[in-house]
XYZ file of C-alpha atoms in Angstrom:
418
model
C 49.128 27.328 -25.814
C 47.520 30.564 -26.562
C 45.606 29.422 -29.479
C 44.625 26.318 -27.935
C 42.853 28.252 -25.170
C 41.113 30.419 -27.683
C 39.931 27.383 -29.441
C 38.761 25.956 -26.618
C 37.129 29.279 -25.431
C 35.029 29.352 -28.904
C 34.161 25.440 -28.560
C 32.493 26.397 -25.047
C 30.561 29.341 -26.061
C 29.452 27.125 -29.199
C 27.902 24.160 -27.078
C 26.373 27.390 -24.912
C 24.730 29.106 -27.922
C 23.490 25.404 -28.708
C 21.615 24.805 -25.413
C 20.319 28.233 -25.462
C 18.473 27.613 -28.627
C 17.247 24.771 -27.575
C 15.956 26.505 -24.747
C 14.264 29.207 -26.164
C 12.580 27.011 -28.563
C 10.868 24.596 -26.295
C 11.732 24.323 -22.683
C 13.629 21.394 -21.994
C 12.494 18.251 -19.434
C 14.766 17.000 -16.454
C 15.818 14.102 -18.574
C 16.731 15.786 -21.869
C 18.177 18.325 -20.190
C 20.889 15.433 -18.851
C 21.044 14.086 -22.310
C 21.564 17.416 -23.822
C 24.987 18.066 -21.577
C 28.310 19.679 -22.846
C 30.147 16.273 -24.004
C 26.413 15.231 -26.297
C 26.461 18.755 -27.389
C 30.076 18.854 -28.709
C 29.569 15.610 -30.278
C 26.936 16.939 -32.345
C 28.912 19.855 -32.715
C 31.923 17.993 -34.642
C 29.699 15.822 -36.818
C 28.067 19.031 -38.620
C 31.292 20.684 -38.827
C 30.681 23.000 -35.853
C 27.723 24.363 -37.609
C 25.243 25.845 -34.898
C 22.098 26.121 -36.990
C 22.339 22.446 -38.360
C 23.512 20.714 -35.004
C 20.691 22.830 -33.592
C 18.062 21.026 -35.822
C 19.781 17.577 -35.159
C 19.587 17.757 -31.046
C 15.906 18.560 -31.549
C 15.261 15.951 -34.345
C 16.835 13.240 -31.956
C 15.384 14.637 -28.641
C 11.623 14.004 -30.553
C 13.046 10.945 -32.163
C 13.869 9.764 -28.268
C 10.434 10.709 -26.981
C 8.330 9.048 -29.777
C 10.562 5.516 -29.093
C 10.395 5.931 -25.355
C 13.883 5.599 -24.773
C 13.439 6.333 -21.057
C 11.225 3.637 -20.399
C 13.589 0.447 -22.173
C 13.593 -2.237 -19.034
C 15.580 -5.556 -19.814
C 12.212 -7.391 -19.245
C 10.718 -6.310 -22.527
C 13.713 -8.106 -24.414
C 13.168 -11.522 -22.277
C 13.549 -13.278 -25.261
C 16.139 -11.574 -26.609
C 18.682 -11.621 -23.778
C 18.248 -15.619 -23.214
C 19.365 -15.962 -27.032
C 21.856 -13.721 -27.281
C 20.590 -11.753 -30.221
C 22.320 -8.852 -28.993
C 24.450 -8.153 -26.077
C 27.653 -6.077 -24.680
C 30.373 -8.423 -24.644
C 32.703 -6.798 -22.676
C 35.429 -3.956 -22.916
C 38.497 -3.366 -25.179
C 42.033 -2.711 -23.873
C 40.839 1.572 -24.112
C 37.752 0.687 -22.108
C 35.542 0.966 -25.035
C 32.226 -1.700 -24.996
C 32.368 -4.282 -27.535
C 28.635 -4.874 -28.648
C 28.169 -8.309 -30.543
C 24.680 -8.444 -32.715
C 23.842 -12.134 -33.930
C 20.171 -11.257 -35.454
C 19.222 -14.109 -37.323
C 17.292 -13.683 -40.711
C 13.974 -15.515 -39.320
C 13.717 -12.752 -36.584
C 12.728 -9.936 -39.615
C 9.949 -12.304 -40.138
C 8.332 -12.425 -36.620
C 9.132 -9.374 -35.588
C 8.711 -5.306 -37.056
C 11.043 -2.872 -37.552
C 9.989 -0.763 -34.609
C 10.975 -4.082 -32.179
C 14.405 -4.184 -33.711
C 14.944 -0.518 -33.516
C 13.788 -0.760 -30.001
C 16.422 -3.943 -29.194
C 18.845 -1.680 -30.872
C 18.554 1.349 -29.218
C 18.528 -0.900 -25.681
C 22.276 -2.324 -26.461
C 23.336 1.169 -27.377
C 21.992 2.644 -23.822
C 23.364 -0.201 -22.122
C 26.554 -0.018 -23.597
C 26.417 3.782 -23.299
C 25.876 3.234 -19.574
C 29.172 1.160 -18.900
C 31.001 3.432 -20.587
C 33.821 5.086 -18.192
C 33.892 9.318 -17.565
C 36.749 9.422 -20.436
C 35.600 7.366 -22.612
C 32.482 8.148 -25.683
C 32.779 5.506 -27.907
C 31.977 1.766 -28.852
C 32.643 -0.951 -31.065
C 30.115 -3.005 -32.893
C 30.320 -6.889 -34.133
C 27.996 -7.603 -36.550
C 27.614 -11.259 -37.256
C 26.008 -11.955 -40.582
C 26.982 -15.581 -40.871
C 22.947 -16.250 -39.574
C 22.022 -14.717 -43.136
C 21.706 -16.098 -46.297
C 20.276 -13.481 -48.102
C 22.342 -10.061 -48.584
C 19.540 -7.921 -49.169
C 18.089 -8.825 -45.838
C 20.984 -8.103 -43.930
C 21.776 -5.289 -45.991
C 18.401 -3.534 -44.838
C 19.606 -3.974 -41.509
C 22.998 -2.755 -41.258
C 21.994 -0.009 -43.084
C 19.624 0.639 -40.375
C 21.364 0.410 -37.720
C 24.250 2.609 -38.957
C 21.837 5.333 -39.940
C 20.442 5.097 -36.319
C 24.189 5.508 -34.560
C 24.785 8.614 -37.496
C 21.488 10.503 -36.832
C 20.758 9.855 -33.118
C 24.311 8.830 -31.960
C 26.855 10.714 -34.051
C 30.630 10.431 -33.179
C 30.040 7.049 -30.839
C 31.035 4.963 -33.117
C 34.944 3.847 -33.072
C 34.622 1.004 -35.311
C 32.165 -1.564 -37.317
C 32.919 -5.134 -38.027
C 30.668 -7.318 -40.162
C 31.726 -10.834 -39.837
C 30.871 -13.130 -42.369
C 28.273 -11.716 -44.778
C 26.400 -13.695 -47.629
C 28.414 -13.817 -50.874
C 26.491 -11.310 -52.749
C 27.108 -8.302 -49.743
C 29.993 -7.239 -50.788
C 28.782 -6.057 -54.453
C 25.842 -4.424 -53.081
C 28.111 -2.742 -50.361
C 30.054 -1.247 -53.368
C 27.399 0.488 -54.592
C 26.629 1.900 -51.114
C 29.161 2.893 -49.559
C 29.737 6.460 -50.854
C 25.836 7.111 -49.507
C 26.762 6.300 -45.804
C 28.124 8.412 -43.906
C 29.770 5.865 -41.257
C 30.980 3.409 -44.079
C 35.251 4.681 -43.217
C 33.798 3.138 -39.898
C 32.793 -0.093 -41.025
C 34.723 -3.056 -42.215
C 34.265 -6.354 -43.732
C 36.095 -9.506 -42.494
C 35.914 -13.001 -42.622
C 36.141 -15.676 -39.805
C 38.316 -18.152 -41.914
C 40.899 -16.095 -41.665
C 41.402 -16.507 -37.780
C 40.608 -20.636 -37.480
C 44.300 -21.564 -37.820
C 45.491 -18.558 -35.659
C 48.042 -19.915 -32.985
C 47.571 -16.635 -30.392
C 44.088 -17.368 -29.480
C 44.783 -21.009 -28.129
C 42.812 -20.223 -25.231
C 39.579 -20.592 -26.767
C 39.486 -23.743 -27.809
C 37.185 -25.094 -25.627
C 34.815 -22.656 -26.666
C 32.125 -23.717 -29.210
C 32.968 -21.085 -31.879
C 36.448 -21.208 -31.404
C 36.692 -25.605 -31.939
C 37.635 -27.196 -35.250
C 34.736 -28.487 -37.292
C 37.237 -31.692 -38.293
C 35.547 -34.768 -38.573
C 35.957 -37.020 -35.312
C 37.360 -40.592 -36.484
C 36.598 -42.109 -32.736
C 33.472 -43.462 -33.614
C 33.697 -44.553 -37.103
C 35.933 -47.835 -37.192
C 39.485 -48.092 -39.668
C 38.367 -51.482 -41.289
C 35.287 -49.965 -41.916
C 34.321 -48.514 -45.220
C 32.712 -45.112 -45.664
C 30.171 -44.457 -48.050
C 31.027 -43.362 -51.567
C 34.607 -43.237 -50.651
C 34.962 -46.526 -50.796
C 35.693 -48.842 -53.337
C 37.119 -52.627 -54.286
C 40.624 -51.418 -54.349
C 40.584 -48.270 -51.875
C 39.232 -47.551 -48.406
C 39.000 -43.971 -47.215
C 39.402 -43.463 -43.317
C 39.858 -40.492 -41.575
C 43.092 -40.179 -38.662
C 44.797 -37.872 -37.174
C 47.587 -40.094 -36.275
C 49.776 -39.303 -39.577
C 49.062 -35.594 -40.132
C 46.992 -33.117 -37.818
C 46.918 -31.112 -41.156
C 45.550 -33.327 -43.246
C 43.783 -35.949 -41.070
C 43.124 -38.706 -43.830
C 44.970 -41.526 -46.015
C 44.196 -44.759 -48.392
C 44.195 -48.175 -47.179
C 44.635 -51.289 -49.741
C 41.737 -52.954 -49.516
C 41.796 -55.074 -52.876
C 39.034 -57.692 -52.677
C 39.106 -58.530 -56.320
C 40.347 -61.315 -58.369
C 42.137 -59.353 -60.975
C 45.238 -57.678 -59.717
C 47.955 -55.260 -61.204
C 51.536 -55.715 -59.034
C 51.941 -58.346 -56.492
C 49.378 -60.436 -55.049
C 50.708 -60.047 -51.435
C 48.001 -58.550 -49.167
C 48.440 -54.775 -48.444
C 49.317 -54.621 -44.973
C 52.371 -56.560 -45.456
C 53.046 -54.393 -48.071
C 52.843 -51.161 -47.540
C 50.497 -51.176 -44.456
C 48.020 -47.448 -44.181
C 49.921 -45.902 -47.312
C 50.008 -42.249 -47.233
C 48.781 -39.643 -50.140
C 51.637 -39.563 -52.331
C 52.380 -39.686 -56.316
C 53.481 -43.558 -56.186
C 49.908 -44.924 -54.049
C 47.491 -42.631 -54.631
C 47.121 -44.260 -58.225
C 46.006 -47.265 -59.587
C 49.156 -49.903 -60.036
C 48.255 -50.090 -63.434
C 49.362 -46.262 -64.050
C 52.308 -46.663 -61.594
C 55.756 -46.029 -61.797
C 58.254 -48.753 -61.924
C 59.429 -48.060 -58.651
C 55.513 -48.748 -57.273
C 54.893 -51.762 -59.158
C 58.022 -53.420 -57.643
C 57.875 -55.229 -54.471
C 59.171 -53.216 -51.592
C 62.072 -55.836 -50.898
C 63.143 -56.136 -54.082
C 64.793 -52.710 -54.242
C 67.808 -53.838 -52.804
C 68.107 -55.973 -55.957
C 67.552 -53.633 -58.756
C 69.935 -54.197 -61.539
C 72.481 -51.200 -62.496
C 70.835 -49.649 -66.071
C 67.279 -50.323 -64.554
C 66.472 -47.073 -64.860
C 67.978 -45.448 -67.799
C 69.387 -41.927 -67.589
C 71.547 -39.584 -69.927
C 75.554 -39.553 -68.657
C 76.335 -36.468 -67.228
C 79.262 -34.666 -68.904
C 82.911 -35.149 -67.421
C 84.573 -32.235 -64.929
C 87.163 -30.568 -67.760
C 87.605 -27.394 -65.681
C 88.006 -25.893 -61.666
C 86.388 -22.341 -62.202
C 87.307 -20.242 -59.110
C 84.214 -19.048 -57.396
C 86.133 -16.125 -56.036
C 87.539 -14.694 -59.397
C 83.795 -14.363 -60.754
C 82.912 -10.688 -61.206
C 79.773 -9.837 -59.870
C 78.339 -6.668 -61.461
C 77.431 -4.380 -58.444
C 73.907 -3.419 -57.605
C 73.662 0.355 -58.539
C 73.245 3.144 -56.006
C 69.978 4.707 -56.065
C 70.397 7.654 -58.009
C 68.266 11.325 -56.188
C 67.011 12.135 -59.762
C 64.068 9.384 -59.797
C 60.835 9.366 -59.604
C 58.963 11.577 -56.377
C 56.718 8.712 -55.728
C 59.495 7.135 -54.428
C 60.148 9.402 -51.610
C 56.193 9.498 -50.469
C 56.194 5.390 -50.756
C 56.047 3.836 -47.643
C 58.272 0.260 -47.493
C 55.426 -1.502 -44.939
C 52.748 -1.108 -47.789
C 49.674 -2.893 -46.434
C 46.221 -3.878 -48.304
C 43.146 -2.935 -46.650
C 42.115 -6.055 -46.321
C 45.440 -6.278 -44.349
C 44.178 -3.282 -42.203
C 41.017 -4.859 -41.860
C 42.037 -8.095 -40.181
C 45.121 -6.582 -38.029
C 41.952 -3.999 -36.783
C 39.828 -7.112 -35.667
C 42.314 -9.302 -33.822
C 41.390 -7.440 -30.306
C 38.070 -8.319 -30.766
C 38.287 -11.481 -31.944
C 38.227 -12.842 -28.587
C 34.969 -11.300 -27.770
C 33.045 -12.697 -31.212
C 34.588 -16.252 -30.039
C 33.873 -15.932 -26.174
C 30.522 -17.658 -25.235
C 27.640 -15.914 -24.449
C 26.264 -15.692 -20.791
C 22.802 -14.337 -20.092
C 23.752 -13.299 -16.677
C 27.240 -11.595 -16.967
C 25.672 -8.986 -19.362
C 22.558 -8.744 -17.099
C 24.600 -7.960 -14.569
C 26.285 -4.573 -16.863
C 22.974 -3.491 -16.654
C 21.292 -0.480 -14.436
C 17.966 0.885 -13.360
C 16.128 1.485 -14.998
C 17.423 -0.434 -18.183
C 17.985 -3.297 -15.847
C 13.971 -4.183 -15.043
C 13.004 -6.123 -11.942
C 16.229 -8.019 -11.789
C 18.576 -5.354 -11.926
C 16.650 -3.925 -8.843
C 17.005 -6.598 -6.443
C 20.288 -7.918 -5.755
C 21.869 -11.344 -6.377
C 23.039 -11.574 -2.853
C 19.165 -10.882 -2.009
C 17.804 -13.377 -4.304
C 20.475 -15.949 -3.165
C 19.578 -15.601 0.320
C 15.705 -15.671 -0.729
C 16.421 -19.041 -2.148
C 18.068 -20.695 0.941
C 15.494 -19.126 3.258
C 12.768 -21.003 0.704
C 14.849 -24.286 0.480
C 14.965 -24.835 4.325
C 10.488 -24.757 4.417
């Protein structure tokens, strides 16, 4: 207990010395001098390694960096646009109260739009997020969706700037990075980055795919990301042929009465006048025949057993089907007087690995998906404009944030009645 004391006694007197250089080398405003508080100054503290000098020239760099963006002037009405698409948006909390931040830029919006816009929509989220955040709690989470991108170079410039934002101006608020569903070529150019960033441990690559199937997030399926993308066979008739799939011996149509798997099977639709097997039309024969090795053939290439008539199996003659004899019983072996050679003990002079091994070995990729299955239910839960208006305050807020909706609903039936 003694030492922790002491430890904490030198942490103190650090984030002192910190503020007092500040101090004495510009005098501080009102509002940086509530940004600069004990909890921001320990922060910056940890990620130099407790280094005065260099978190020194980091709280300055970032309280200039602050002043030349305007971060104290950021209203909600400046991001109009923004909000009603849901480019980016706090999506809610996590089960330690930490806020889950979803960004869906699209790669158009690079085009329309400069850097300094997107670094001002950026730094927006991170204040409003920063501003739900509990006494306890310093950290977020951050969803990246990438699946709007189809180049990785263009979404590469962007997560790269938006983690060297959080690192420089934000250090130690980040928990955790996901980026969902990046082009194909991200993840060799994210090889070759990744030892240059400094919050890469922090980030993670995942994949959507993985989670369609998954039976613990039932709940969602009447959500629009969380629905199947399987073709709907309501509209398109089961007589009815379907494009290329079709042919004079083969219909394709798509059910989900025979498998919810694999929603789809052959119907014999022979219309021509040459025919291998019997002559009998299909659906007395065989009726909607499932994908299987005997009808998903042409007769011609069938077995035997396909090319006869389904009531004629009764009838097959013994020798139809030839087949080697199987040798005669000569001997009863005794199950119970066979020796089974015993599996050795492990011996203590092996290998050392073996004592440092853990028996749960996991992949990362393992990690990574067992990491995003508490937020998956914020990247599939819909997006609604006013639920994360309504996380915001003044001054971040605007106008609307201002008035209240019990106000404006009132306003509205007053209006209604002239």
């Amino acid at each position: 207990m003694g030492k922790i004391k002491e430890q904490n006694q030198k942490d103190k007197e650090r984030v002192q010395t910190v503020i007092e250089l500040l101090k004495k080398h510009a005098p501080l405003t009102v509002k940086q001098e509530k940004f600069c508080n004990n909890a921001c100054v320990a922060r910056f503290l940890k990620a130099k390694g407790d280094n005065v000098k260099k978190s020194v020239k980091q709280l300055r760099n970032c309280l200039a960096w602050r002043e030349s963006l305007g971060t104290d002037h950021l209203i909600a009405d400046e991001f109009s646009v923004e909000l009603a698409e849901g480019l980016a948006y706090v999506a809610g909390h996590d089960d330690e109260s930490r806020p889950v931040m979803i960004f869906r830029i699209k790669q158009d919006y690079q085009k329309f739009h400069s850097q300094k816009l997107f670094t001002r929509l950026l730094v927006f989220t991170l204040e409003v997020a920063i501003q739900t955040m509990q006494k306890n709690v310093e950290q977020f989470i951050i969803l990246f969706d990438a699946s709007f991108f189809r180049s990785a170079s263009a979404f590469m410039n962007i997560l790269l700037a938006t983690l060297k934002i959080i690192a420089e101006y934000y250090p130690g608020r980040l928990h955790r990075a996901f980026v969902i569903d990046p082009p194909s070529l991200f993840s060799y150019l994210w090889k070759g980055v990744k030892p240059f960033l400094e919050l890469s441990p922090l980030t993670m690559v995942v994949s959507s795919l993985d989670y369609e199937e998954s039976m613990e997030f039932n709940d969602f399926k009447s959500y629009p990301r969380a629905s199947s993308l399987r073709f709907d066979p309501s509209p398109v008739p089961s007589t009815d042929k379907i494009g290329a799939c079709s042919s004079s011996r083969f219909s394709f149509t798509v059910s989900h009465h025979f498998d919810s798997v694999k929603p789809w099977y052959l119907t014999l639709t022979d219309t021509s006048s040459s025919k291998v097997g019997p002559t009998a039309t299909s659906s007395t024969l065989m009726g909607p025949a499932l994908i299987s090795p005997l009808n998903a053939r042409s007769f011609s290439f069938a077995s035997p057993a396909a090319r006869t008539p389904p009531g004629s199996f009764g009838t097959v003659k013994k020798g139809f089907f030839p087949s080697t004899p199987l040798p005669q019983k000569t001997q009863k072996f005794d199950l119970s007087s066979i020796n089974h050679p015993r599996t050795p003990k492990p011996s203590f002079l092996q290998s050392p690995a073996l004592f440092f091994r853990k028996d749960c070995h996991v992949s990362r990729a393992d990690k990574c998906r067992e990491s995003f299955v508490p937020y998956l239910k914020f990247y599939r839960r819909p997006y609604d404009e006013m639920t994360y208006r309504s996380k915001m305050k003044p001054p971040l807020g605007g106008l609307i944030s201002i008035v209240s909706p019990q106000l404006r609903r009132r306003h509205m039936s007053v209006s209604q009645r002239f």
